[in-house]
Coordinates of C-alpha atoms in Angstrom, one line a residue:
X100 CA -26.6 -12.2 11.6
X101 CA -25.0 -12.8 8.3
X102 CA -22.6 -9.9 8.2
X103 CA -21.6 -11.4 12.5
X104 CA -20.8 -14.9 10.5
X105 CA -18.9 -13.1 7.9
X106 CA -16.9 -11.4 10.4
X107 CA -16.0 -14.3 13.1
X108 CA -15.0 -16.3 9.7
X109 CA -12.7 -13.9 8.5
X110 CA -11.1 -13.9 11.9
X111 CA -10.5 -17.0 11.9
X112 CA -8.6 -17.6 8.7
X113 CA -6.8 -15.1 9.9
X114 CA -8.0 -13.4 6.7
X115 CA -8.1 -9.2 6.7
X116 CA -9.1 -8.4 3.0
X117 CA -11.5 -10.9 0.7
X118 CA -12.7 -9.7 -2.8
X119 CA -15.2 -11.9 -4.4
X120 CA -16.3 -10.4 -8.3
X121 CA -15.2 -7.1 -7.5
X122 CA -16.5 -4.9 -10.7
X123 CA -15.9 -1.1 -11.7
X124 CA -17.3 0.5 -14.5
X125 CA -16.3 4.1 -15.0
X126 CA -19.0 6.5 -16.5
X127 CA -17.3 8.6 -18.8
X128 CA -18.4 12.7 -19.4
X129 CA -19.9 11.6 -22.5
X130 CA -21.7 8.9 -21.1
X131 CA -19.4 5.8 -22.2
X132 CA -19.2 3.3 -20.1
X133 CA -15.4 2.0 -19.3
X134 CA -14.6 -1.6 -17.7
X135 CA -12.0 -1.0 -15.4
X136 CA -11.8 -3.5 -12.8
X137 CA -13.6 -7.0 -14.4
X138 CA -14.2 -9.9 -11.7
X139 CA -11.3 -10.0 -9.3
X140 CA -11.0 -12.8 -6.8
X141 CA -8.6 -12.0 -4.1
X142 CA -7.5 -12.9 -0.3
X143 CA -5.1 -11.2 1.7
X144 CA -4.2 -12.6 5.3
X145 CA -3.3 -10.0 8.3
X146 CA 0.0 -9.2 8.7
X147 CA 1.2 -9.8 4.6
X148 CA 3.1 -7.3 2.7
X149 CA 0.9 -7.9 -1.3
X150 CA 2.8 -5.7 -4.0
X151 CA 0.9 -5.4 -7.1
X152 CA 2.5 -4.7 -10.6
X153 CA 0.3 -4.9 -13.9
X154 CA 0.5 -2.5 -17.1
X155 CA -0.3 1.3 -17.1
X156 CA -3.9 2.1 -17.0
X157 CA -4.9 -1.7 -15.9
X158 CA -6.8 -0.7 -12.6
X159 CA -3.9 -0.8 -10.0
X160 CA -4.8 2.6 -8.2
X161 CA -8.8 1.9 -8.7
X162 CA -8.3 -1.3 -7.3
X163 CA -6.8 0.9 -4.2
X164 CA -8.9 3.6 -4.0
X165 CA -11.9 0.7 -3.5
X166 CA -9.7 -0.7 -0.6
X167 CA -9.0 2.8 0.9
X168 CA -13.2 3.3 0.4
X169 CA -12.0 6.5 -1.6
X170 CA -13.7 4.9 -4.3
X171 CA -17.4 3.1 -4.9
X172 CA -17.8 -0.7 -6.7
X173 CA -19.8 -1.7 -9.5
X174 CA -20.2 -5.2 -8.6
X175 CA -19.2 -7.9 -6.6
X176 CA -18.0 -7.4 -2.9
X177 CA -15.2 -6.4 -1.3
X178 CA -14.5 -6.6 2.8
X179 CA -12.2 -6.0 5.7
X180 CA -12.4 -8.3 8.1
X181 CA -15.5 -9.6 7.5
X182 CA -16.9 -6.3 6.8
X183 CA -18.1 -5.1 3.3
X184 CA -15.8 -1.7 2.9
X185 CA -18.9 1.2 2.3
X186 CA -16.3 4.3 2.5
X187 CA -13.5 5.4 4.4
X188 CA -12.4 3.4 7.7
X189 CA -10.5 4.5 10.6
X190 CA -8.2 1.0 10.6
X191 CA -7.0 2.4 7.1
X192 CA -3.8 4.7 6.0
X193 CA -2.9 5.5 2.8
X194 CA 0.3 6.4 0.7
X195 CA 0.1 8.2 -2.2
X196 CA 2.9 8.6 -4.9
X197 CA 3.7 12.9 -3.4
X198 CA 4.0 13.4 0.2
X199 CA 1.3 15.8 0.2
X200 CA 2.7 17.6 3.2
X201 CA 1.2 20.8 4.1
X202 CA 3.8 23.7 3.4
X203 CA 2.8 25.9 6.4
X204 CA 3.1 22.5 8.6
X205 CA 6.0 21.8 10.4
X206 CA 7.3 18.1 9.9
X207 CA 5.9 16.6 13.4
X208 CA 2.3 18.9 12.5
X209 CA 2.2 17.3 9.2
X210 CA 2.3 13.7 10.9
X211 CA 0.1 14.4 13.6
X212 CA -2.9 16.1 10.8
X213 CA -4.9 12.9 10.8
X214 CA -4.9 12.3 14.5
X215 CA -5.7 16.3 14.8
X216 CA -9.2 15.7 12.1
X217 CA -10.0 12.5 14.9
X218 CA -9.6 14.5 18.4
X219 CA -7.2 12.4 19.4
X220 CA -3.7 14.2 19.6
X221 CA -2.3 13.1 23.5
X222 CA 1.1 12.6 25.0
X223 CA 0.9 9.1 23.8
X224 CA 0.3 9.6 20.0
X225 CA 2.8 12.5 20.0
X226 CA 5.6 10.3 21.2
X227 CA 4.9 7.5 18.7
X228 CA 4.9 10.0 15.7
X229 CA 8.5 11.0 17.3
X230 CA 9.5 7.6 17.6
X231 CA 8.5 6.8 14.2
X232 CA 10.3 9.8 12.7
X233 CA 13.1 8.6 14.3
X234 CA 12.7 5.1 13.0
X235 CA 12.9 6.3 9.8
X236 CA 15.7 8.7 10.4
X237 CA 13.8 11.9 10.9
X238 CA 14.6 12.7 14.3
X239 CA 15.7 16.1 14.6
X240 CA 13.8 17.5 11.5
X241 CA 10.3 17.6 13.5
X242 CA 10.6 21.5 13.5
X243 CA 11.5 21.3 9.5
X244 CA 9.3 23.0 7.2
X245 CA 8.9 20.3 3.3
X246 CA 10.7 22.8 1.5
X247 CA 13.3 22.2 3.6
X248 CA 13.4 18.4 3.1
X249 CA 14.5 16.2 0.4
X250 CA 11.9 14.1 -1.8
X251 CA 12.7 11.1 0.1
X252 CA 12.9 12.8 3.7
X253 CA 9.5 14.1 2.4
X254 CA 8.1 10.8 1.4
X255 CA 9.1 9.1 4.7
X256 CA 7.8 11.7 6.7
X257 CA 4.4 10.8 4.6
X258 CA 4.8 6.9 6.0
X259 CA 5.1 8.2 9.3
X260 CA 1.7 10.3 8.6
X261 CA -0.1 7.2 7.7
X262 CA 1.4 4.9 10.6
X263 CA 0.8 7.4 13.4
X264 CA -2.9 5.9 14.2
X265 CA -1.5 2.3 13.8
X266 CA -3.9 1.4 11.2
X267 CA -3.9 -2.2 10.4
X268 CA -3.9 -1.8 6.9
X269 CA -1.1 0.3 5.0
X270 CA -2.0 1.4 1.2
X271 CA 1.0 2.6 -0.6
X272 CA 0.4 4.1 -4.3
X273 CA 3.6 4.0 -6.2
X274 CA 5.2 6.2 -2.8
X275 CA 8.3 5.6 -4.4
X276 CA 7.9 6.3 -7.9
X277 CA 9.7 9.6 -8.2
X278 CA 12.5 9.0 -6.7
X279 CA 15.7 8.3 -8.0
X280 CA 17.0 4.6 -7.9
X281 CA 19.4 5.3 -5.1
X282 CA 17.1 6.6 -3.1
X283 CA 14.2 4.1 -3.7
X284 CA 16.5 1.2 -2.6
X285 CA 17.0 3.4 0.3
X286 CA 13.3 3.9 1.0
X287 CA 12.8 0.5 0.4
X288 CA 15.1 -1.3 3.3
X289 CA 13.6 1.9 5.4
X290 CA 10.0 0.5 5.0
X291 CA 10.6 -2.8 5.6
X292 CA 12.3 -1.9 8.8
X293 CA 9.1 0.2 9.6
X294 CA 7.3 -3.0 8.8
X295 CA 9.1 -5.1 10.9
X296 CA 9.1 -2.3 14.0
X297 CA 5.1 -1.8 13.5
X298 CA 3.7 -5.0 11.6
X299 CA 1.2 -4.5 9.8
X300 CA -1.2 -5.5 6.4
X301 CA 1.0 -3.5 3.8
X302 CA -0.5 -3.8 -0.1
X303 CA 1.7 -1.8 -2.7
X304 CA 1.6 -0.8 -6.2
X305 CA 4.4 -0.5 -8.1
X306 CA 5.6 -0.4 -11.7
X307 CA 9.0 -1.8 -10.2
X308 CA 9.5 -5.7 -10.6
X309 CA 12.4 -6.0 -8.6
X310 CA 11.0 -3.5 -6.0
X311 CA 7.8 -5.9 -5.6
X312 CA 10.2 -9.1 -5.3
X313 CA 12.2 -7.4 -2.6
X314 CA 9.6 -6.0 -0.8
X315 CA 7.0 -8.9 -0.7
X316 CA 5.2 -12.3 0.5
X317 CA 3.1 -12.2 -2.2
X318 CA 3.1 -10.5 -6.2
X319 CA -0.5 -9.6 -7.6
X320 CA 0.2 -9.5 -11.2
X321 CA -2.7 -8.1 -13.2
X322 CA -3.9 -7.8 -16.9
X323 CA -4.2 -4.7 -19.6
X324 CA -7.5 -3.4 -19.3
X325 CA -10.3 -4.5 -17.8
X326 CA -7.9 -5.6 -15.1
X327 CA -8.2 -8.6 -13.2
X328 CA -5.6 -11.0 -12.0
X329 CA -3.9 -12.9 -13.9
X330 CA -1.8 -14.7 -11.6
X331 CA -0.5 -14.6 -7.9
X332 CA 3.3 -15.3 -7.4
X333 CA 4.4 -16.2 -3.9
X334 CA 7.8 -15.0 -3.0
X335 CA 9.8 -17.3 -1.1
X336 CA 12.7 -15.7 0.2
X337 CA 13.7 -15.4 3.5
X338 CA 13.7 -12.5 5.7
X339 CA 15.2 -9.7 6.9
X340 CA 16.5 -8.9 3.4
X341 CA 19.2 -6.8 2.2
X342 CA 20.0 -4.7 -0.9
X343 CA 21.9 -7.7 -2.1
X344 CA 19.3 -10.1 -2.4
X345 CA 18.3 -8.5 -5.9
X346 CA 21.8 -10.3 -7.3
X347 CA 21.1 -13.9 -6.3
X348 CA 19.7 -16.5 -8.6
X349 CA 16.6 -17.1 -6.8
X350 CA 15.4 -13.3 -7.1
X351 CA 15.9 -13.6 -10.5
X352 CA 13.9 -16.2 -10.8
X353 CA 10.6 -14.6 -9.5
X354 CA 11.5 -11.4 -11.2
X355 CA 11.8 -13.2 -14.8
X356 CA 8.5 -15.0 -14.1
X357 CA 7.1 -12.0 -13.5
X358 CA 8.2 -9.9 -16.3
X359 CA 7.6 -12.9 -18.7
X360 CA 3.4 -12.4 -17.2
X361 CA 3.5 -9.0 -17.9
X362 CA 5.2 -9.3 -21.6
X363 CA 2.7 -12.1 -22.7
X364 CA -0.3 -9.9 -21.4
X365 CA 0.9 -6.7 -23.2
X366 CA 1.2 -8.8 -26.3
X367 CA -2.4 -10.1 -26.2
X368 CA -3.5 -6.9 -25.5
X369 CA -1.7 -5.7 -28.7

């Protein structure tokens, strides 16, 4: 009864993701115990794009991995809508920082692998991976090998992967980290197109401050370790945006607040 209450009142807030005290404690091989996550409070409506920036090491990708269900809690709860998250779910896709694109997989078999693992690879998911491969300017490479790709055609393809099932929420671990800052700005204006074609919960870590400005409603700024939040920044900029938002005042505004969050943290960590 509870968990039916908790469900129709997530619905209507229109809320997808609520964390009340979420805890991890890591258990190291020498039997340490390491805080990494300590009481975080978040909610996260359907439909938002949340980046989230903080130092190395502060919990970013734990925090993720206990979304994605990849990854057990300590304490606290953490739910999607309405439901506590227990392990993997199927409403889920995930982005990590390499493609992790099968070498002996063609392009369009690499995209369709998750829909192969759930029985579910018909005429109708076929043409949606090929529409979303040509979305993000892929069309024609279906019958690529990786190799043959660059990073970035790579990386896009590994979007595509994760969109294919229309999962309502999108995890995306640093997916852009590797590339060069050409290409990222690329990649970038590609995924918020892809956002805008399919939309969709989207939460992103990034080390990038003006990557998480461009890219987002909201900006989840965490502390050093143990990681919680230390404040939420809401980005009010209109969309669609373009490469040259980044040189306007206003941008520069939220990325200086947010840098100035992060400095002051690293120095009380210090």
């Amino acid at each position: 009864m509870m968990m039916e209450q908790n469900i129709a009142q997530a619905a209507q807030k229109g809320e997808l993701i609520r964390a009340n005290g979420l805890r991890k404690v890591y258990t190291t091989d020498t039997g340490d115990k390491v805080l990494a996550l300590k009481e975080v409070d978040f909610s996260i409506r359907d439909g938002e794009f949340i980046s989230i920036v903080g130092p190395s090491g502060c919990g970013k990708s734990t925090l993720l991995k206990i979304m994605a269900g990849l990854l057990g809690y300590s304490a606290g709860d953490i739910s999607i809508s309405g439901r506590s998250i227990k392990g993997p779910h199927h409403d889920v896709g995930v982005v990590f920082q390499a493609p992790v694109l099968l070498p002996w997989r063609t392009i369009l078999q690499n995209v369709l692998l998750p829909s192969e693992f759930r029985g579910r690879v018909d005429k109708k998911v076929q043409d949606r991976a090929r529409e979303l491969l040509a979305l993000v300017g892929l069309s024609g490479f279906e019958n690529r090998y990786p190799h043959e790709l660059s990073g970035g055609m790579q990386q896009r393809a590994s979007i595509v992967r994760a969109l294919v099932q229309d999962p309502k929420l999108l995890l995306m671990d640093e997916p852009f980290g590797a590339l060069d800052a050409l290409t990222r700005d690329q990649m970038n204006v590609e995924l918020l197109k892809l956002w805008s074609h399919s939309p969709k919960t989207i939460i992103f870590i990034t080390h990038s401050i003006a990557e998480a400005v461009f890219l987002s409603d909201r900006v989840f700024v965490m502390t050093p370790r143990p990681g919680k939040l230390d404040e939420i920044i809401e980005v009010d900029l209109p969309r669609p945006r373009a490469l040259s938002m980044v040189n306007t005042d206003a941008f520069g505004v939220y990325a200086g607040r947010i840098r100035k969050l992060l400095h002051a943290s690293e120095d009380i960590a210090g």
